[in-house]
Tab-separated table of C-alpha atoms in Angstrom:
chain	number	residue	atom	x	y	z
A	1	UNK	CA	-3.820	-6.792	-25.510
A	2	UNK	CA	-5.942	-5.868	-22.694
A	3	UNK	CA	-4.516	-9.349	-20.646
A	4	UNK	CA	-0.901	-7.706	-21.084
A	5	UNK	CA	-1.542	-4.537	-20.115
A	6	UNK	CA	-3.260	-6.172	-17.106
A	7	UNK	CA	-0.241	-8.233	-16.299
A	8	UNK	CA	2.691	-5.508	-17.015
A	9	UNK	CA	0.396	-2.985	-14.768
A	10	UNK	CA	0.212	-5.930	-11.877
A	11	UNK	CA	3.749	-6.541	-11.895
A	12	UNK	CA	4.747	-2.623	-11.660
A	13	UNK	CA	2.299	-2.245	-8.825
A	14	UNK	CA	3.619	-5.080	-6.734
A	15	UNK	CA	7.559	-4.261	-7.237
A	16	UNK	CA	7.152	-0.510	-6.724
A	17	UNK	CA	4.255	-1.165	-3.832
A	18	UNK	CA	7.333	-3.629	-2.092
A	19	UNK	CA	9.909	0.023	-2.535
A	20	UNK	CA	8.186	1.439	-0.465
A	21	UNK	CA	8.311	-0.670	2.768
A	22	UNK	CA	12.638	-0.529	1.824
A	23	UNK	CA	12.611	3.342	1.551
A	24	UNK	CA	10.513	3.349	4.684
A	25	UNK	CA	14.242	1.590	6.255
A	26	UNK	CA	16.455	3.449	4.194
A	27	UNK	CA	14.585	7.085	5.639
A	28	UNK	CA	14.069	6.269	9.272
A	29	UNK	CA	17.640	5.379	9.838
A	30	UNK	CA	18.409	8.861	8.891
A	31	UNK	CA	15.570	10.959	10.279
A	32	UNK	CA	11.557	10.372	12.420
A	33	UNK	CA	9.259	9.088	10.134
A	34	UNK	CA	7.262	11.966	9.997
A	35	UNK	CA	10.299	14.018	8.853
A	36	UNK	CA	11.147	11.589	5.929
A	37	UNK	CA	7.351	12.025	4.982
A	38	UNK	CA	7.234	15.815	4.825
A	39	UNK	CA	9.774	16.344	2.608
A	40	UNK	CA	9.480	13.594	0.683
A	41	UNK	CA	5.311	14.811	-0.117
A	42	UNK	CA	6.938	18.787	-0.369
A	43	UNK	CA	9.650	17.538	-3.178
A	44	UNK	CA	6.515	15.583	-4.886
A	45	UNK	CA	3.639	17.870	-4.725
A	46	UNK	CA	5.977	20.707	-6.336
A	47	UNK	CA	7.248	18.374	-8.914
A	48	UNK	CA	2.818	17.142	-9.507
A	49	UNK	CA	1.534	21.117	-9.373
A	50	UNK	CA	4.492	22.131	-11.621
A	51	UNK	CA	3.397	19.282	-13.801
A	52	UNK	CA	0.073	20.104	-13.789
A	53	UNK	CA	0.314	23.615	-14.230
A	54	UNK	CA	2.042	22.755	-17.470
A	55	UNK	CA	-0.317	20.602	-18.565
A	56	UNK	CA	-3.133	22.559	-17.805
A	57	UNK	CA	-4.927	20.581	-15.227
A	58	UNK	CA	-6.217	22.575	-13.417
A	59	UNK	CA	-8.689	21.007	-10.090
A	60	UNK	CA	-12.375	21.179	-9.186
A	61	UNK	CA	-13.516	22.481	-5.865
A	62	UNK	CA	-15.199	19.069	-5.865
A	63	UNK	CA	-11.935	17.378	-7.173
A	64	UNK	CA	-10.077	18.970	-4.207
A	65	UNK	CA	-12.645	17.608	-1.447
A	66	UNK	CA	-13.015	13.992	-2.795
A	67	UNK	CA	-8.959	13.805	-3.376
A	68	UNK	CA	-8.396	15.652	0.186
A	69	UNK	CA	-10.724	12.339	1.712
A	70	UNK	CA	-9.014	9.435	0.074
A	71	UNK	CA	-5.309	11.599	0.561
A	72	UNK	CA	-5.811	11.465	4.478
A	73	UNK	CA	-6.722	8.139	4.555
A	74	UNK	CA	-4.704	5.976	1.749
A	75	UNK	CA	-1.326	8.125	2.267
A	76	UNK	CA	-1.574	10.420	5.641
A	77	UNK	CA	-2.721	7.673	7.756
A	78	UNK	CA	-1.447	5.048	6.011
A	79	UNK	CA	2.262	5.922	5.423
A	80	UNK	CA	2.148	7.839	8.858
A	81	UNK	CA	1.455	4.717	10.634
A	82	UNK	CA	3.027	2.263	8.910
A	83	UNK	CA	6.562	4.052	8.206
A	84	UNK	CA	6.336	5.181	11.871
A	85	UNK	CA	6.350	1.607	12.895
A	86	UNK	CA	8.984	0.322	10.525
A	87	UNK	CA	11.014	3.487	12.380
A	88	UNK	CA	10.109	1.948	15.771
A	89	UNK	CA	11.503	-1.633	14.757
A	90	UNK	CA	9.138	-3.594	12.635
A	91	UNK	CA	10.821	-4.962	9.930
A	92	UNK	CA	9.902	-3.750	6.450
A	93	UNK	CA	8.627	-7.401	5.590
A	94	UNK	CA	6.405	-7.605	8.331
A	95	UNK	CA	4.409	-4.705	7.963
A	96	UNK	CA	4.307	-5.486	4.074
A	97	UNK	CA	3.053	-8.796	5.261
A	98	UNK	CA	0.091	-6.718	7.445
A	99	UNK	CA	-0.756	-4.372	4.794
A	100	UNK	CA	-1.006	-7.164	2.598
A	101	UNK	CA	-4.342	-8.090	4.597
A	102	UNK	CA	-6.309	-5.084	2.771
A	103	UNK	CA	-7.711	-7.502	0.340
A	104	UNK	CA	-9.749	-9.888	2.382
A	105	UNK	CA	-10.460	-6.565	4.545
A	106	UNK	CA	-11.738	-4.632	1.124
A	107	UNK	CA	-13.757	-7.433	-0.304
A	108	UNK	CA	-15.403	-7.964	3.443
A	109	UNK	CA	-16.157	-4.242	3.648
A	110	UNK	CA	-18.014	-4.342	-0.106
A	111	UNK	CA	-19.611	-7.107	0.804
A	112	UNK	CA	-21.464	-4.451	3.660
A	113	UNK	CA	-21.205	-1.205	1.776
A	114	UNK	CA	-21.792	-2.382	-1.821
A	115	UNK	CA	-23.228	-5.924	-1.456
A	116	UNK	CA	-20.542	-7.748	-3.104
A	117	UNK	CA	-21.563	-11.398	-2.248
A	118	UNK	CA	-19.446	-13.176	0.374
A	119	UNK	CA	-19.597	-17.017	0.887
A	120	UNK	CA	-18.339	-18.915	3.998
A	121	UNK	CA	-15.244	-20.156	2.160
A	122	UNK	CA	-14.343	-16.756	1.850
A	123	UNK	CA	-14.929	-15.827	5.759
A	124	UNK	CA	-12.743	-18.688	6.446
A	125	UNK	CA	-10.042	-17.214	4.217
A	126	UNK	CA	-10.085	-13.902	5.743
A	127	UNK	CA	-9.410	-15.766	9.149
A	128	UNK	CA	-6.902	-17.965	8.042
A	129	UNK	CA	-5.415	-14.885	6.438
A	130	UNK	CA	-5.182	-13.309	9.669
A	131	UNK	CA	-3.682	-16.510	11.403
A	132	UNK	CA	-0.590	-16.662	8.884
A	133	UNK	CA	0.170	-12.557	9.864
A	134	UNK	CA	-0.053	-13.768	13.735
A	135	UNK	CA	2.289	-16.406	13.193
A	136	UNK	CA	4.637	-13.807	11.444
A	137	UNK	CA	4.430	-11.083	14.255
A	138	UNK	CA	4.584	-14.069	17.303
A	139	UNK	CA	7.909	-15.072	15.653
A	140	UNK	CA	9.149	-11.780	15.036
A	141	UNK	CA	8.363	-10.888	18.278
A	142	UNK	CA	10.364	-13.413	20.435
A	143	UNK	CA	13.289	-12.669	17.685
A	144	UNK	CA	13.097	-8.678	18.066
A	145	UNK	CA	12.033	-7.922	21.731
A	146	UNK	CA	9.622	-4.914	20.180
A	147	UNK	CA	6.348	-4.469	22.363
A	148	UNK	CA	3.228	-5.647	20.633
A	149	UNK	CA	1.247	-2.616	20.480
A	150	UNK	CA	4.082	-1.113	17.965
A	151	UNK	CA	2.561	-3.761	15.438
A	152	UNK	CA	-1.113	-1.942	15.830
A	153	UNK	CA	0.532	0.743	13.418
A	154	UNK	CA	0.820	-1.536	10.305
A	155	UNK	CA	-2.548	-2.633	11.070
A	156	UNK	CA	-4.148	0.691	11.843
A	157	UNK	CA	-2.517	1.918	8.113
A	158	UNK	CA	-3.597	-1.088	6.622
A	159	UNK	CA	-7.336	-0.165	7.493
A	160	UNK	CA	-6.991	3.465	6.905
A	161	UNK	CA	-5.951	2.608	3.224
A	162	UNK	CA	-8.521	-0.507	3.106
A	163	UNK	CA	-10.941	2.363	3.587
A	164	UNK	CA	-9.283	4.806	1.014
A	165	UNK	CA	-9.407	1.783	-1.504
A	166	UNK	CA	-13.435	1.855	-0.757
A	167	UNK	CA	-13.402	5.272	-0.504
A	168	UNK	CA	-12.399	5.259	-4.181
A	169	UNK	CA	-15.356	3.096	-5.753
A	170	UNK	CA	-17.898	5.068	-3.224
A	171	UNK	CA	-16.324	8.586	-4.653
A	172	UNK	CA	-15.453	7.169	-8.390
A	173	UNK	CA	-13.097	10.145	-9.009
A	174	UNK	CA	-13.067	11.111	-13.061
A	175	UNK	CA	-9.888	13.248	-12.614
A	176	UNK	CA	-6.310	12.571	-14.604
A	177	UNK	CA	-4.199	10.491	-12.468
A	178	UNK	CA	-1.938	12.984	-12.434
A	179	UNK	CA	-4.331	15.288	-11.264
A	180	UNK	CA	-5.370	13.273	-8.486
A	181	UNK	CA	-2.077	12.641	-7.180
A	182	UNK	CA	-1.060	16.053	-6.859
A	183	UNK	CA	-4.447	17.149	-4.977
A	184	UNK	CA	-3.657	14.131	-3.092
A	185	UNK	CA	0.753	14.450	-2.280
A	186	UNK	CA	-0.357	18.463	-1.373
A	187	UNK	CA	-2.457	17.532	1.415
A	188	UNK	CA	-0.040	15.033	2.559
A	189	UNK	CA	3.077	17.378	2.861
A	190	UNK	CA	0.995	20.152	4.907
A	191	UNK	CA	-0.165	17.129	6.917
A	192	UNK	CA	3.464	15.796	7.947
A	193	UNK	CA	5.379	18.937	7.399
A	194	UNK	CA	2.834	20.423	10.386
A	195	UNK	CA	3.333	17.614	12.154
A	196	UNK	CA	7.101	18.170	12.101
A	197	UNK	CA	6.940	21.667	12.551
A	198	UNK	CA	4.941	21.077	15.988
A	199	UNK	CA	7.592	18.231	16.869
A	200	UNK	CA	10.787	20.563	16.125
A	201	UNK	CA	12.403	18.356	13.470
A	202	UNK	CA	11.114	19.808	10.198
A	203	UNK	CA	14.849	20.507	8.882
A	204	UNK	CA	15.423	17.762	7.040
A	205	UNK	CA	19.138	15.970	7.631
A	206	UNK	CA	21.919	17.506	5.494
A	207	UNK	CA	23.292	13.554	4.846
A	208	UNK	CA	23.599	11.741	1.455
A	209	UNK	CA	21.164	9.129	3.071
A	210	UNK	CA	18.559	11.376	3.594
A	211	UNK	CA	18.946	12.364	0.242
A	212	UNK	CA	18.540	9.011	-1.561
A	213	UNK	CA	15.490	7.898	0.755
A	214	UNK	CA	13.806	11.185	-0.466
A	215	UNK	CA	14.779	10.443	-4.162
A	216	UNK	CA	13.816	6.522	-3.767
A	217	UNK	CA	10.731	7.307	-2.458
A	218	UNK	CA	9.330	10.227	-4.462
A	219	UNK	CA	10.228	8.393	-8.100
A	220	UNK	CA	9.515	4.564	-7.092
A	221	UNK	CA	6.907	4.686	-3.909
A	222	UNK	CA	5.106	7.887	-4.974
A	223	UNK	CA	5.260	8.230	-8.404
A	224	UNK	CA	5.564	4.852	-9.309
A	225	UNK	CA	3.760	2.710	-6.536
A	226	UNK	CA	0.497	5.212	-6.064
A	227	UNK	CA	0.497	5.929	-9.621
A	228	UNK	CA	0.108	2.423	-10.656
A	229	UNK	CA	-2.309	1.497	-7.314
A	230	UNK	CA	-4.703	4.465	-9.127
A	231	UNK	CA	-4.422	2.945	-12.397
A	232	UNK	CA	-5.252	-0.559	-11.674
A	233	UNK	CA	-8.005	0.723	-9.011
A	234	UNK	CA	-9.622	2.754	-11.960
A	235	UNK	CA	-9.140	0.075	-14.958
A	236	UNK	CA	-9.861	-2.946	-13.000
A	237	UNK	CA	-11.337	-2.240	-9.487
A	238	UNK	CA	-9.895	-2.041	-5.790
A	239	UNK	CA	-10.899	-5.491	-5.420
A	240	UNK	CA	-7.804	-7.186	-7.944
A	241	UNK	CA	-5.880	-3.770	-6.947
A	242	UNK	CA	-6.190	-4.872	-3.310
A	243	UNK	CA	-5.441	-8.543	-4.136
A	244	UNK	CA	-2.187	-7.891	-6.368
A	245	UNK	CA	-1.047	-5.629	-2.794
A	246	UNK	CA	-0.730	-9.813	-1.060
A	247	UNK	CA	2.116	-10.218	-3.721
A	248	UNK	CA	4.661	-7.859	-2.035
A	249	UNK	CA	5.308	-9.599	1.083
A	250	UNK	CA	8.007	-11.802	-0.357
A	251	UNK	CA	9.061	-9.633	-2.312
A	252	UNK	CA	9.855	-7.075	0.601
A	253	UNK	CA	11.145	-9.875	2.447
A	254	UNK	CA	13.831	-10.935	-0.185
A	255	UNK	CA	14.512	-6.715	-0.973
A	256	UNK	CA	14.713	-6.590	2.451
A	257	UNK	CA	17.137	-9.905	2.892
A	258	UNK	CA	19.742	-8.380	-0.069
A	259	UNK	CA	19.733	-4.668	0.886
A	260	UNK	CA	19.865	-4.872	5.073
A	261	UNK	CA	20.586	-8.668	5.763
A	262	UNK	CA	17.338	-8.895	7.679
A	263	UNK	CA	16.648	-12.366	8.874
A	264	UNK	CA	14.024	-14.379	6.689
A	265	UNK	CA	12.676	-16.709	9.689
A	266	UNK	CA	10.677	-20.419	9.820
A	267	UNK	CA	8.135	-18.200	11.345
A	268	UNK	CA	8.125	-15.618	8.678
A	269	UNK	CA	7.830	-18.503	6.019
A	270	UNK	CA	5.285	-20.169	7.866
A	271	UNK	CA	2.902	-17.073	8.204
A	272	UNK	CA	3.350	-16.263	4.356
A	273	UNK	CA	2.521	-19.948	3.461
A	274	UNK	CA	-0.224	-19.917	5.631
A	275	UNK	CA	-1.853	-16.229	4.547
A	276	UNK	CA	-1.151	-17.995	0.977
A	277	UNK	CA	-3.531	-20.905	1.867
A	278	UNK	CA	-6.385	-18.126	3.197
A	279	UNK	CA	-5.884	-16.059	-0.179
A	280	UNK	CA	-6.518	-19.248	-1.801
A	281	UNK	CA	-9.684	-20.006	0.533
A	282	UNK	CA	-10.907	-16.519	-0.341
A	283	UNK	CA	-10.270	-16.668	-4.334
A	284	UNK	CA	-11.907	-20.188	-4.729
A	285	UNK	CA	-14.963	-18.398	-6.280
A	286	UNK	CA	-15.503	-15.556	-8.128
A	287	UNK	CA	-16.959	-12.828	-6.330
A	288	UNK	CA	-20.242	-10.911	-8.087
A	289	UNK	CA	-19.070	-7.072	-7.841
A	290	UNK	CA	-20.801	-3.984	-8.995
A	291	UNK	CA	-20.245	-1.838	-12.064
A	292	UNK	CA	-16.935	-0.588	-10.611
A	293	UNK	CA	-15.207	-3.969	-9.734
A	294	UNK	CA	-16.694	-5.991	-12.620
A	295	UNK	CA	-13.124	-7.644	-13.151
A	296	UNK	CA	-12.770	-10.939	-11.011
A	297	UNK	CA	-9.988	-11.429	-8.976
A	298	UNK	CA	-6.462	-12.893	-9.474
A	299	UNK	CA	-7.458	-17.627	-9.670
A	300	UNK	CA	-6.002	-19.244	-6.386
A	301	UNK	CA	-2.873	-20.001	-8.421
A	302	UNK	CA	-1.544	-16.247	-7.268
A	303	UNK	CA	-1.668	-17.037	-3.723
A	304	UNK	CA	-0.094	-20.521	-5.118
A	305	UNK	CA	3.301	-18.626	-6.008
A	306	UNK	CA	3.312	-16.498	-3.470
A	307	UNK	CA	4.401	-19.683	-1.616
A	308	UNK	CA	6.581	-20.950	-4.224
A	309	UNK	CA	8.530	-17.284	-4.009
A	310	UNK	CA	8.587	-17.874	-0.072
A	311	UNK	CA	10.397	-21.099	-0.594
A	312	UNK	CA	12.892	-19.101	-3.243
A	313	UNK	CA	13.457	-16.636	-0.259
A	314	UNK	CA	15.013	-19.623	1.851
A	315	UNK	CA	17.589	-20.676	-0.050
């Protein structure tokens, strides 16, 4: 029971994870990034609060300090720099691709803060990881003509969120997910709604695009994605979390492919294929974790098909 629970949660977290890269498209071609990200964390904290006023959840002082940390980082930062670069150009598989680093970046960073053991194989992983996202970005940028330093937002997001996803196990918040999230999607819209405010586009578009980015990303990439990230981070630790996250690159490229017609390159295959191959490097042995990550990680046969759904892309 507990191995299909495990599985129906994985797959939930990696399809609505991939949503939100696509609503990240869908909302900056209607409004800045930071617009799209105020109202669409207004429209969810009021839908959370109201939720959890009805429920009768009501928040800690120390709730609200340890959600307003791991908020800034896993969904301020985060989103802010990674939908701001998708606005600037990067395409929405690319910057899934990026984020999809935060593994071998997590399990490195317990391997300081918590101890986790490390082995060279996995080193080598985490570098051949970050090889197959350079071929990626080198062929997207000869294709696209964007500057390089507009890529440093993926990354910087990825690393703000690696460190929300450690923030998590150092914190080990006890609240209702529910709870959490609202603590969490409040902080947020003050965050971006100030940040429009001081930019002078906080009134949202009056379009019917607008609209559906707002809906698309408040029910699948809030609700659904962070809600399910939170649940598998809690029930089987931000290291298999973190790995599941490497699963949404194809499937943001081939979302990507049937909703906008982006390009699915040799390049782009070619980097996933290769980040594949340092997944696998990196998963060849079980890692020893402490009591909050006792779970090992997905075998090397996960970064096995996310080569085999590379070469599905490409037909």
């Amino acid at each position: 029971m507990k191995a299909n629970v495990d599985a129906v949660a994985g797959t939930a977290l990696v399809v609505l994870w991939s949503s939100g890269f696509i609503g990240a498209e869908l909302g900056t071609a209607e409004a800045p990034a930071h617009t799209l990200l105020a109202w669409r964390y207004s429209a969810a904290a009021v839908l959370l609060v109201a939720w959890c006023w009805y429920r009768q959840l009501r928040p800690t002082w120390h709730a609200i300090r340890i959600h307003t940390i791991i908020g800034l980082l896993c969904q301020v930062l985060y989103l802010g720099a990674t939908i701001t670069g998708i606005g600037m150009g990067v395409p929405p598989g690319v910057a899934a691709l990026i984020a999809a680093l935060q593994p071998l970046v997590v399990a490195v960073a317990s391997s300081r803060v918590f101890g986790d053991r490390i082995g060279r194989v996995q080193v080598l992983g985490l570098l051949v990881g970050v090889a197959g996202v350079s071929i990626v970005v080198a062929g997207d940028l000869s294709a696209a003509g964007l500057s390089w330093p507009v890529y440093l937002l993926p990354v910087a997001g990825m690393l703000a969120l690696s460190a929300g996803t450690i923030g998590q196990r150092t914190l080990a918040p006890k609240e209702p997910i529910a709870l959490s999230m609202a603590i969490q999607c409040s902080v947020s819209a003050v965050s971006f709604m100030t940040w429009s405010v001081l930019a002078g586009d906080a009134a949202p578009p009056m379009t019917g695009g607008f609209g559906a980015a707002i809906v698309w990303t408040v029910v699948l990439s809030t609700f659904g994605a962070y809600g399910a990230f939170l649940y598998v981070v809690r029930r089987s630790g931000p290291t298999r979390a973190s790995v599941l996250l490497y699963l949404t690159p194809p499937t943001t490229m081939l979302w990507a492919w049937l909703m906008f017609g982006d390009a699915i390159t040799w390049f782009g295959v070619a980097g996933l294929m290769v980040s594949a191959v340092g997944v696998a490097l990196f998963l060849r042995r079980p890692q020893v974790s402490g009591s909050a990550d006792r779970n090992p990680c997905h075998s090397p046969a996960s970064a096995a098909s996310i080569v085999s759904s590379s070469a599905k892309v490409t037909k």
